[in-house]
mmCIF file of C-alpha atoms and ligand atoms in Angstrom:
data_model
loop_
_atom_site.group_PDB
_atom_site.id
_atom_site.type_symbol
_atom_site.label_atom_id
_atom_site.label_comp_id
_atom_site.label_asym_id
_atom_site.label_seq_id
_atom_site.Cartn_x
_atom_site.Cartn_y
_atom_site.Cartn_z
ATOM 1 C CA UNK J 53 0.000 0.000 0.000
ATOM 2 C CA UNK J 54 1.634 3.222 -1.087
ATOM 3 C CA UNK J 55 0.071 5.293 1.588
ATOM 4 C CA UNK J 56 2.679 2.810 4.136
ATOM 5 C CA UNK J 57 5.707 3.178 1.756
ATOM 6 C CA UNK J 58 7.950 5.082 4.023
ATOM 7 C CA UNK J 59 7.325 2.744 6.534
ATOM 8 C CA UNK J 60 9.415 0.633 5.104
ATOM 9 C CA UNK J 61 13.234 0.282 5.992
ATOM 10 C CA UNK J 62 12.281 1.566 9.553
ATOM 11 C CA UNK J 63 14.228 -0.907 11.383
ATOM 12 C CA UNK J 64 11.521 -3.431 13.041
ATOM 13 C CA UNK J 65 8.361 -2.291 11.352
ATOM 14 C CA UNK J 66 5.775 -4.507 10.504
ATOM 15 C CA UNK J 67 2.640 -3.163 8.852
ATOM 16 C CA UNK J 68 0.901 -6.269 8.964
ATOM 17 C CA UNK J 69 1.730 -6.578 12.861
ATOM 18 C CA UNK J 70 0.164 -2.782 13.279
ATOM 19 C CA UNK J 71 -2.976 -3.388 11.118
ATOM 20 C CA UNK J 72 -4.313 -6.961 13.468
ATOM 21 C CA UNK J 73 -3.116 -4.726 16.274
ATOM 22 C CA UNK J 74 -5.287 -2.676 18.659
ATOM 23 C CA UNK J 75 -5.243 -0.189 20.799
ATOM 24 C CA UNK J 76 -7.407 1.698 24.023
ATOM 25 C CA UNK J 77 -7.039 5.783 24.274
ATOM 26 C CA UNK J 78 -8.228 6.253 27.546
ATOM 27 C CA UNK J 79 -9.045 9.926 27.544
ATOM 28 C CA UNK J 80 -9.496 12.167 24.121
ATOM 29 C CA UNK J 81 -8.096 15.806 25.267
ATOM 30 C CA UNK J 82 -5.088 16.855 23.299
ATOM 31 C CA UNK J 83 -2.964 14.281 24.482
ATOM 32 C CA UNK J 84 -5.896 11.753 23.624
ATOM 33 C CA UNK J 85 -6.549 13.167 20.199
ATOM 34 C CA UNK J 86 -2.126 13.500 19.363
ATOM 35 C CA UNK J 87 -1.926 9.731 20.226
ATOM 36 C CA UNK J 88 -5.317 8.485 18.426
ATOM 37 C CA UNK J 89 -4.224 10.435 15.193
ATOM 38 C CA UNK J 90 -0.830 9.332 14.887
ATOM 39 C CA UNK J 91 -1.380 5.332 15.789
ATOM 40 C CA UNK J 92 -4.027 6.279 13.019
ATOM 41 C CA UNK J 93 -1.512 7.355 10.298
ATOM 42 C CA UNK J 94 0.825 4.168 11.335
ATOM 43 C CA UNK J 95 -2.040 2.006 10.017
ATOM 44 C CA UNK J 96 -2.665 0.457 13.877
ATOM 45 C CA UNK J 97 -6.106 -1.888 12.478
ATOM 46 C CA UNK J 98 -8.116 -1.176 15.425
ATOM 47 C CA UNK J 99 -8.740 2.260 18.156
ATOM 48 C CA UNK J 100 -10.751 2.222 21.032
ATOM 49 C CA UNK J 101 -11.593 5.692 21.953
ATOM 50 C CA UNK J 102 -13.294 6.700 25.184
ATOM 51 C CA UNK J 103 -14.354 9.414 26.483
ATOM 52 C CA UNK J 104 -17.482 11.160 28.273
ATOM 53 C CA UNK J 105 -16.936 14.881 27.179
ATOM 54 C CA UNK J 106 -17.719 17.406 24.748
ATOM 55 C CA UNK J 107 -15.348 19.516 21.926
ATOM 56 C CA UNK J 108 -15.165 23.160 23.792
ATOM 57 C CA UNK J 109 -13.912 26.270 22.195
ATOM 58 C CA UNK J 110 -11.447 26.055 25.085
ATOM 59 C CA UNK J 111 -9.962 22.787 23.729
ATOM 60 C CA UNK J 112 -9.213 24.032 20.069
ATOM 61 C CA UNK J 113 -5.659 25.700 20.861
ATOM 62 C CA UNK J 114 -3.993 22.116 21.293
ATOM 63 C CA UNK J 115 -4.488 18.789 20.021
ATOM 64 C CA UNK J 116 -4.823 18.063 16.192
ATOM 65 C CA UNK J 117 -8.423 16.296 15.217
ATOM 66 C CA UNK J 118 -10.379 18.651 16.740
ATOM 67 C CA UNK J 119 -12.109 22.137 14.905
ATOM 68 C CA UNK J 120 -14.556 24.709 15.305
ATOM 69 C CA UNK J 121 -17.346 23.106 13.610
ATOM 70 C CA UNK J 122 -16.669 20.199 16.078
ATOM 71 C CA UNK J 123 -17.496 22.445 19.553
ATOM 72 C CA UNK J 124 -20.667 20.581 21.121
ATOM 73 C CA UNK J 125 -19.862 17.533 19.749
ATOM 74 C CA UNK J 126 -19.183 14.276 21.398
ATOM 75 C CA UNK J 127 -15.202 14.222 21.547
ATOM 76 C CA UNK J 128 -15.236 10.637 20.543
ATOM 77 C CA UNK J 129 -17.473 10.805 17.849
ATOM 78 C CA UNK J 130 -15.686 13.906 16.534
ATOM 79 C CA UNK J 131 -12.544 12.094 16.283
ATOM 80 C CA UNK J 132 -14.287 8.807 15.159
ATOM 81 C CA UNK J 133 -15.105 11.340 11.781
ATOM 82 C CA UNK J 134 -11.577 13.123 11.438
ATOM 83 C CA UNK J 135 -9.539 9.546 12.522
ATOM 84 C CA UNK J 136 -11.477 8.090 9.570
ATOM 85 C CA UNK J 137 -11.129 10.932 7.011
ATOM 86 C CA UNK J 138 -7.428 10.438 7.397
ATOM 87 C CA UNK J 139 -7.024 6.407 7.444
ATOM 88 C CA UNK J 140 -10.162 5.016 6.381
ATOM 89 C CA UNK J 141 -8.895 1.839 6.691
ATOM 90 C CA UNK J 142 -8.444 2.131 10.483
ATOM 91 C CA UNK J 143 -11.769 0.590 12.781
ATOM 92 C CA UNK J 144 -12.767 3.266 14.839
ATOM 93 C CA UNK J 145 -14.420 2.231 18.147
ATOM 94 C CA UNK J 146 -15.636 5.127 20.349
ATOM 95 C CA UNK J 147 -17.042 4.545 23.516
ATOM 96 C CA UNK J 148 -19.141 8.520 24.758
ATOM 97 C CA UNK J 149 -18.394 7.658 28.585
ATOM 98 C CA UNK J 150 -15.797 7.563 31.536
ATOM 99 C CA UNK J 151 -13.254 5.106 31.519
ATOM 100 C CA UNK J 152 -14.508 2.011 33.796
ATOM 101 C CA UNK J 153 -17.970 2.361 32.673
ATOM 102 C CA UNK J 154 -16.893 2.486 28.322
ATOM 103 C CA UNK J 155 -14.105 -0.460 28.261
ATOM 104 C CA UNK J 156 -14.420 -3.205 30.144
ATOM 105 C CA UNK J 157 -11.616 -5.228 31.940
ATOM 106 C CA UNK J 158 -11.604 -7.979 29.483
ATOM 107 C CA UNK J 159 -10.824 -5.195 26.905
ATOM 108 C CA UNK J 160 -8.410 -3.993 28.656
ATOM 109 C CA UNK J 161 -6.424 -7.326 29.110
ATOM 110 C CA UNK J 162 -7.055 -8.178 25.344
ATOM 111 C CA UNK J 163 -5.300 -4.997 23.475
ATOM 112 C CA UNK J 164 -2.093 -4.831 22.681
ATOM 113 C CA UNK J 165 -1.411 -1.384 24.047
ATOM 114 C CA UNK J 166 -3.924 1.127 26.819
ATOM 115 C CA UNK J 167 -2.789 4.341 26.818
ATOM 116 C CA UNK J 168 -3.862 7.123 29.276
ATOM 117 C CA UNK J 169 -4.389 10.927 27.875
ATOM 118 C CA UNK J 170 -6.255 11.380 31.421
ATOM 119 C CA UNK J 171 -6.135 14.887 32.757
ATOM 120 C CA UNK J 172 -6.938 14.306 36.434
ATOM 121 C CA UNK J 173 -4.917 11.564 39.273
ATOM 122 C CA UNK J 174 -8.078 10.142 40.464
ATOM 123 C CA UNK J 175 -9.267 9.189 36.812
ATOM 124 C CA UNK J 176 -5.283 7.703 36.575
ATOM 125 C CA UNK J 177 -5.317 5.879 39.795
ATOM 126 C CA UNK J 178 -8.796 4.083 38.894
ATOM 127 C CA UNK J 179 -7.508 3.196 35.662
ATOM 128 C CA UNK J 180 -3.693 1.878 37.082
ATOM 129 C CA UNK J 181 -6.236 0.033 39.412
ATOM 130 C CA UNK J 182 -8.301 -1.626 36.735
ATOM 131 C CA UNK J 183 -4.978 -2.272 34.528
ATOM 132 C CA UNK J 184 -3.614 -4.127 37.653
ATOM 133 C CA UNK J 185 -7.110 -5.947 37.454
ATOM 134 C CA UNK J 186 -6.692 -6.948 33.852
ATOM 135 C CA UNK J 187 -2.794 -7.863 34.059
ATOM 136 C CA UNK J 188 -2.637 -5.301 31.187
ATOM 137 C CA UNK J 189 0.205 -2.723 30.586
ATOM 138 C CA UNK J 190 -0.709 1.345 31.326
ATOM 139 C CA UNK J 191 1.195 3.983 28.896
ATOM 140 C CA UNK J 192 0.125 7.181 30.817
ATOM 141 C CA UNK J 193 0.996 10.197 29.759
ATOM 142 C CA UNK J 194 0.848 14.083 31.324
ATOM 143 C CA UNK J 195 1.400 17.843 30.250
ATOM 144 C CA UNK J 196 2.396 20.989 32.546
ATOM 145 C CA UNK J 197 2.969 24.458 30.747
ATOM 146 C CA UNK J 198 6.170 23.576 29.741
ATOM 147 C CA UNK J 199 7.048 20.248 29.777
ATOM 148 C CA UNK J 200 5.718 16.459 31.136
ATOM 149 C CA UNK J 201 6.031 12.709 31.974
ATOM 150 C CA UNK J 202 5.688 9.495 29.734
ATOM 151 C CA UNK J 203 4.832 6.904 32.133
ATOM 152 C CA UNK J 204 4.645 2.677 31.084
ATOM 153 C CA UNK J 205 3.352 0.959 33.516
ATOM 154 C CA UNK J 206 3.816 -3.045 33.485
ATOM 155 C CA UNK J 207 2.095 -5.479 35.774
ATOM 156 C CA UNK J 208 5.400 -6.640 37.266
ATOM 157 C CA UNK J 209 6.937 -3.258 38.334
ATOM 158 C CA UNK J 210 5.290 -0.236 39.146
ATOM 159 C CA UNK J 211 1.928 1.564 38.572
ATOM 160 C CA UNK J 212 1.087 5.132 38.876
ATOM 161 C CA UNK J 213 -0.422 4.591 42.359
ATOM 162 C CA UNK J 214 2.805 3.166 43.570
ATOM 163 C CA UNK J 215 4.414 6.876 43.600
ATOM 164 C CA UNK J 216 1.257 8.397 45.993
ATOM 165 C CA UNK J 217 1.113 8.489 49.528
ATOM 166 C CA UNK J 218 -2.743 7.110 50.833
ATOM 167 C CA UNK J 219 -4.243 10.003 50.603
ATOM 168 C CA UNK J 220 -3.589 10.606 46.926
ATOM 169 C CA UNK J 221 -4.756 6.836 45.955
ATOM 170 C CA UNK J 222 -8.041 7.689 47.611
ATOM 171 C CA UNK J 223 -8.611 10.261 45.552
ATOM 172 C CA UNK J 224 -10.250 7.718 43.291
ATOM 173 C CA UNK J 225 -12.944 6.928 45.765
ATOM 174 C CA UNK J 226 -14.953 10.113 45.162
ATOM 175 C CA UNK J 227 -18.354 9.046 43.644
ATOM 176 C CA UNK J 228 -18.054 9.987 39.692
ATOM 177 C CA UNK J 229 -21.508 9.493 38.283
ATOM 178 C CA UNK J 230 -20.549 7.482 34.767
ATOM 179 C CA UNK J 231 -23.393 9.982 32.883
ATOM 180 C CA UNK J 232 -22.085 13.251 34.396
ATOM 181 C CA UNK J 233 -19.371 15.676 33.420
ATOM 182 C CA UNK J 234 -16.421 15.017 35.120
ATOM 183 C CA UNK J 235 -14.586 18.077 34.114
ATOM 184 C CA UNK J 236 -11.592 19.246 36.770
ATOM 185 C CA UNK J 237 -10.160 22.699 36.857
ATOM 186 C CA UNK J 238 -8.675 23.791 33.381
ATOM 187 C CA UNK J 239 -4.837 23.704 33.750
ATOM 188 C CA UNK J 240 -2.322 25.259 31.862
ATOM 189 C CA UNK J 241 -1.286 23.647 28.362
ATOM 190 C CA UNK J 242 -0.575 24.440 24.939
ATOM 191 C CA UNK J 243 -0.527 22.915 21.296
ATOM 192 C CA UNK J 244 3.698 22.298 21.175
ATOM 193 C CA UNK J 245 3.771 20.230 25.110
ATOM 194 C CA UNK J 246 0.914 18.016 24.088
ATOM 195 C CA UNK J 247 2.242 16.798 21.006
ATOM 196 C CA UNK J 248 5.792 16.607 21.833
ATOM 197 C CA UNK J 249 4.255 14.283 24.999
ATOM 198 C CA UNK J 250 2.025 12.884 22.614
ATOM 199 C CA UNK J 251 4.283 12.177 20.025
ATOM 200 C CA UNK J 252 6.951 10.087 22.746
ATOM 201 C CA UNK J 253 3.577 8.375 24.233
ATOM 202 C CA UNK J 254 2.977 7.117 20.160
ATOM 203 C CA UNK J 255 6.500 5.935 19.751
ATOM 204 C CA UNK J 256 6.299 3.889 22.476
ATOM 205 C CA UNK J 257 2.876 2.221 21.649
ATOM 206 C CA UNK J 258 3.732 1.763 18.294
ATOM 207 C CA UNK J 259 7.039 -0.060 19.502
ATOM 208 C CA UNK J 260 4.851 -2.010 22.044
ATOM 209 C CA UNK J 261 2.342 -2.784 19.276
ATOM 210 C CA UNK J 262 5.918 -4.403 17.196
ATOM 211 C CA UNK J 263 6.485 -6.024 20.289
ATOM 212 C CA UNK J 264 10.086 -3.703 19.997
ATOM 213 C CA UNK J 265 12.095 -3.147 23.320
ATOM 214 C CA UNK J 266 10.650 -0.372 25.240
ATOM 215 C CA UNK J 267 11.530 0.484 28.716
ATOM 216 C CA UNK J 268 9.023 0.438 31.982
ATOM 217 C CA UNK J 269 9.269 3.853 33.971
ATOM 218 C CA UNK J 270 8.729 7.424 33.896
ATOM 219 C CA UNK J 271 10.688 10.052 31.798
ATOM 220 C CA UNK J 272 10.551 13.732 32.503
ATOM 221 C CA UNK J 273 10.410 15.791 29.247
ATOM 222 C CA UNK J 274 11.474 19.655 29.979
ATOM 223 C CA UNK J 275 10.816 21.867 27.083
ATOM 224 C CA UNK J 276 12.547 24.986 28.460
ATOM 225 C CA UNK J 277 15.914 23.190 28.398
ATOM 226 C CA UNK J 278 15.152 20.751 25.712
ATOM 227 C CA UNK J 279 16.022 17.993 28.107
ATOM 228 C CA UNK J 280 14.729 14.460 29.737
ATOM 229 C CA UNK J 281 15.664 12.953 32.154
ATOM 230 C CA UNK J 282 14.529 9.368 33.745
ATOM 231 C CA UNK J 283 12.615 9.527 37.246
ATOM 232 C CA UNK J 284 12.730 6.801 39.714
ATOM 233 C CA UNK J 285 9.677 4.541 39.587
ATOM 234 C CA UNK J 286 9.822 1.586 42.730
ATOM 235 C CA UNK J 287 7.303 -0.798 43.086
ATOM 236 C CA UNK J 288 5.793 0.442 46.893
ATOM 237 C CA UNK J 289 5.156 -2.999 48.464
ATOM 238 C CA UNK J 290 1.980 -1.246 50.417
ATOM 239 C CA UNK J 291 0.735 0.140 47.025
ATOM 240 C CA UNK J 292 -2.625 -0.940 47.221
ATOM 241 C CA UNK J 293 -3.756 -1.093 43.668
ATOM 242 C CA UNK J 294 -2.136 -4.597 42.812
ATOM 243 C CA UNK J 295 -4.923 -6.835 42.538
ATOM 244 C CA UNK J 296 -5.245 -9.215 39.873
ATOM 245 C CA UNK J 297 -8.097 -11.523 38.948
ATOM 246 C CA UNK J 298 -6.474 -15.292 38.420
ATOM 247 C CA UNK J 299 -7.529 -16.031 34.454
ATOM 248 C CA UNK J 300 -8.719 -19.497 35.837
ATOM 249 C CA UNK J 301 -11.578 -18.233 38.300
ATOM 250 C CA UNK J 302 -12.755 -16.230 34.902
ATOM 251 C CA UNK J 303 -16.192 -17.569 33.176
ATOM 252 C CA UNK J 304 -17.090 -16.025 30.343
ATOM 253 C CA UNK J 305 -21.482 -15.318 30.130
ATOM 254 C CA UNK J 306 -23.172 -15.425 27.175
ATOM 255 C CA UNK J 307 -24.688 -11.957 28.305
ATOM 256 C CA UNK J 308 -23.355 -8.837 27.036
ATOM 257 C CA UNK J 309 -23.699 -5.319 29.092
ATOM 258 C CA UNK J 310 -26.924 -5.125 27.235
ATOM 259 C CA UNK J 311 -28.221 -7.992 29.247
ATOM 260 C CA UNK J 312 -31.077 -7.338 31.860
ATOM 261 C CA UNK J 313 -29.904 -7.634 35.736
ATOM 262 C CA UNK J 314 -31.977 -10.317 36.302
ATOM 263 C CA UNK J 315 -30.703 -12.323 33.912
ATOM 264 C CA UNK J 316 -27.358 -12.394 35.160
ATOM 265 C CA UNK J 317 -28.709 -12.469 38.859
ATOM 266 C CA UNK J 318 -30.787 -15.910 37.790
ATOM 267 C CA UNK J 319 -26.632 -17.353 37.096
ATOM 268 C CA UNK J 320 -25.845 -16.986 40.595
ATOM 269 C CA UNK J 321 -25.693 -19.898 43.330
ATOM 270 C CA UNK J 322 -27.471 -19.486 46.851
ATOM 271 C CA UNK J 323 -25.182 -17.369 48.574
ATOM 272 C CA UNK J 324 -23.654 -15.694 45.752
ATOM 273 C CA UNK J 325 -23.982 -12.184 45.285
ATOM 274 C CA UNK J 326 -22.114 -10.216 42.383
ATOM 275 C CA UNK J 327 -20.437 -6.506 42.861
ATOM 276 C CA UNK J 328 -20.284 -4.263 40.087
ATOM 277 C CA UNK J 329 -18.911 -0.232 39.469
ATOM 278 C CA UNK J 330 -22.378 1.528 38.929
ATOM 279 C CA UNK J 331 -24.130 4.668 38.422
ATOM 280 C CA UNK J 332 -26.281 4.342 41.175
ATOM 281 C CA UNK J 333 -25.820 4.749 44.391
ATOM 282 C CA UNK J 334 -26.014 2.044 47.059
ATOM 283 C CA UNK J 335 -28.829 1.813 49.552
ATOM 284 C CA UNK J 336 -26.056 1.593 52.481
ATOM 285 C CA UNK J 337 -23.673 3.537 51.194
ATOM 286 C CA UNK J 338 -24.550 6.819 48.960
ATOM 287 C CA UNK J 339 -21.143 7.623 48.464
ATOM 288 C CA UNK J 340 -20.178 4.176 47.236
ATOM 289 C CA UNK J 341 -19.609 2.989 43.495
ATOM 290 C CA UNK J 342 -18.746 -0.751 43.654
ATOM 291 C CA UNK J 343 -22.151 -1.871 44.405
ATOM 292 C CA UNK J 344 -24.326 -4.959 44.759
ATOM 293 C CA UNK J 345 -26.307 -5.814 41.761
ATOM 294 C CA UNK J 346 -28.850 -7.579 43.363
ATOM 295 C CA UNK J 347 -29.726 -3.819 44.817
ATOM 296 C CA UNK J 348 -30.737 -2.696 40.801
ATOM 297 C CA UNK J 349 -33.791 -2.879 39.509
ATOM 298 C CA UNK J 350 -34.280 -6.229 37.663
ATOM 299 C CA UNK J 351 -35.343 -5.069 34.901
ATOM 300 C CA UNK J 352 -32.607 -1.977 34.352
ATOM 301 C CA UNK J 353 -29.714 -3.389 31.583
ATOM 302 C CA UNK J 354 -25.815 -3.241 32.655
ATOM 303 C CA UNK J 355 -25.014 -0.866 30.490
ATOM 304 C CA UNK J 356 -27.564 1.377 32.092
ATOM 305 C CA UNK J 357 -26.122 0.701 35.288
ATOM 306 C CA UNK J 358 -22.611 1.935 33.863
ATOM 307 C CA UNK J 359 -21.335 -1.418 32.905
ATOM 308 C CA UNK J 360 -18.903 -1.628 30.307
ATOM 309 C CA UNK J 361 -19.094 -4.198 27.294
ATOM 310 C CA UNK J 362 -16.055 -7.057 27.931
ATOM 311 C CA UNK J 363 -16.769 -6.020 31.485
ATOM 312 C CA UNK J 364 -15.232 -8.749 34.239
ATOM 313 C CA UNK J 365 -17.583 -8.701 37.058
ATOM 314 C CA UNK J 366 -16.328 -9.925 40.486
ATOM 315 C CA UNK J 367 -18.571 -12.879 42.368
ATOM 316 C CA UNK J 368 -18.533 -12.470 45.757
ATOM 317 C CA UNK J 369 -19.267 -15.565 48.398
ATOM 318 C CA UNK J 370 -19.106 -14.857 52.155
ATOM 319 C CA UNK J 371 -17.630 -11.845 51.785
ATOM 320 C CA UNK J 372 -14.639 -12.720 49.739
ATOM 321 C CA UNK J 373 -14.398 -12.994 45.609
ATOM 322 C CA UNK J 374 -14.922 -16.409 45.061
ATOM 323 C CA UNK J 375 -15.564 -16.471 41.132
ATOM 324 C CA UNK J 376 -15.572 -13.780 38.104
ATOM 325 C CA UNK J 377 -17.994 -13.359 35.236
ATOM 326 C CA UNK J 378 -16.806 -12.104 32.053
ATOM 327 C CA UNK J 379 -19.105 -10.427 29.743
ATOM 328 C CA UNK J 380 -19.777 -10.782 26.059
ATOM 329 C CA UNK J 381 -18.927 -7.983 23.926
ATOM 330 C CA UNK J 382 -21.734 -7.842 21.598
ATOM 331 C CA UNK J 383 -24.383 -5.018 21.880
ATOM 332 C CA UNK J 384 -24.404 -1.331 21.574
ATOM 333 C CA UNK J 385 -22.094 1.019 22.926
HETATM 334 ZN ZN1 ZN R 215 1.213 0.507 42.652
#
């Protein structure tokens, strides 16, 4: 394909490799939109975009998909359109929603590359929890006015929670309604930082996505020097975001997240009861997001409830996770 033609001779490059390849942008800011456009060019088969907000004026001096006529738009859907105009033989998959409640954990374990263009710490620490969850590698990436950090994450070594004392983990526990806007305060940051961050956050996907050498870690990128610099990243032994659910207490259901509750409930065994992030609150606990299903309404679907398609929902028997249940992926967004 002549579009791919200077591809070639790159030393390692495998078109082939990069078109049955996939990937998750977590996050579709500037840093979301640098990444998703330039895995796009390099012919990466299949994107997973996700994210819950809008095109603002405010978000049209940085990042490259984005325009006026997109402002009020859907973020992902806007960049579903561009991402296509430019390789339109790239599958576009955009998910409208936060991060736990558009890609499930399943998806998350299954592509060969999540990368995080988050913009707050609690949004990052949920999803370093959930990658821990899926065994899956985190590429996180972050701006400040002039200059930021490229951050890979692998199951073995460190995670971005491992670097925050408790009180910064918990930051993650604030209720986040899946529907509502989620928006933090508007910090600093400019076209030039969020592609140069973008464009070392694509490099290393792409190389991930070759199955190339990268290196785990974090690497500080200052712009006013034109300088980086590597920053220590330890495993902390009391990080508690480590968790991972064992592959072989996994069953996949036949139900997707557009199944019914009761449906799923009717699967259970006396004493069973299954927990689940959702978008309403808990009779015991208002504040509280990992919730018992049994407490929806029968009736409501999963994906109603926040549930993400691929979603891996934990069993729960005497008050420890005893079994998981992985959902189908079929169904609507
Ligand atoms: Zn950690």
């Amino acid at each position: 394909m002549r579009r791919y033609t200077r591809h070639s001779g790159i030393p390692g490059w495998n078109q082939e490799r990069l078109a049955s390849s996939s990937a998750v942008v977590i996050g579709m800011g500037a840093l979301g939109s640098e990444v998703a456009r330039m895995l796009a060019q390099s012919g990466v088969g299949h994107l997973v975009l996700c994210d819950g907000d809008t095109v603002s004026e405010s978000n049209l001096n940085r990042g490259s998909l984005y325009g006026a006529t997109d402002v009020g738009m859907a973020k992902v859907d806007a960049a579903a359109a561009h991402l296509s105009a430019i390789n339109p033989g790239v599958h576009v998959d955009p998910r409208p929603t936060w991060s736990s409640c558009g890609v499930g954990l399943s998806e998350l374990r299954d592509a060969d590359a999540v990368l995080s263009c988050l913009d707050s710490r609690a949004a990052r620490v949920e999803l370093a929890r959930r990658c821990n969850l899926a065994g899956a590698a985190m590429l996180d990436g972050g701006t400040w006015p002039w200059g930021g950090e490229v951050r890979l994450y692998t199951p073995d070594g460190a995670c971005y929670g491992c670097a925050l004392d408790d009180a910064g983990r918990a930051e993650s526990d604030e209720a986040v309604r899946c529907g509502a806007p989620q928006n933090g305060a508007a910090s600093a940051a400019s076209a030039p930082v969020s592609a140069l961050i973008g464009s070392l956050m694509s490099a290393t996907a792409i190389r991930m996505l070759l199955d190339l050498p990268v290196r785990p870690g974090v690497v500080s990128v200052d712009a006013t020097l034109l300088s980086s610099h590597r920053v220590r990243a330890e495993r902390d032994p009391a990080c508690p975001l480590h968790l991972t659910i064992p592959a072989k207490a996994v069953e996949r259901s036949p139900y997707s997240s557009d199944a019914l509750v009761r449906l799923l409930l009717a699967r259970l065994e006396p004493g069973e009861t299954v927990l689940t992030w959702a978008d309403f609150p808990s009779p015991d606990d208002a504040a509280a997001r990992l919730i018992q299903l049994r407490d929806a309404a029968p009736d409501q679907r999963l994906r109603d409830l926040g549930v993400a398609p691929g979603e891996i929902l934990t069993v729960v028997r005497e008050g420890r996770p005893d079994r998981y249940i992985e959902l189908a992926r079929g169904g609507r967004r």
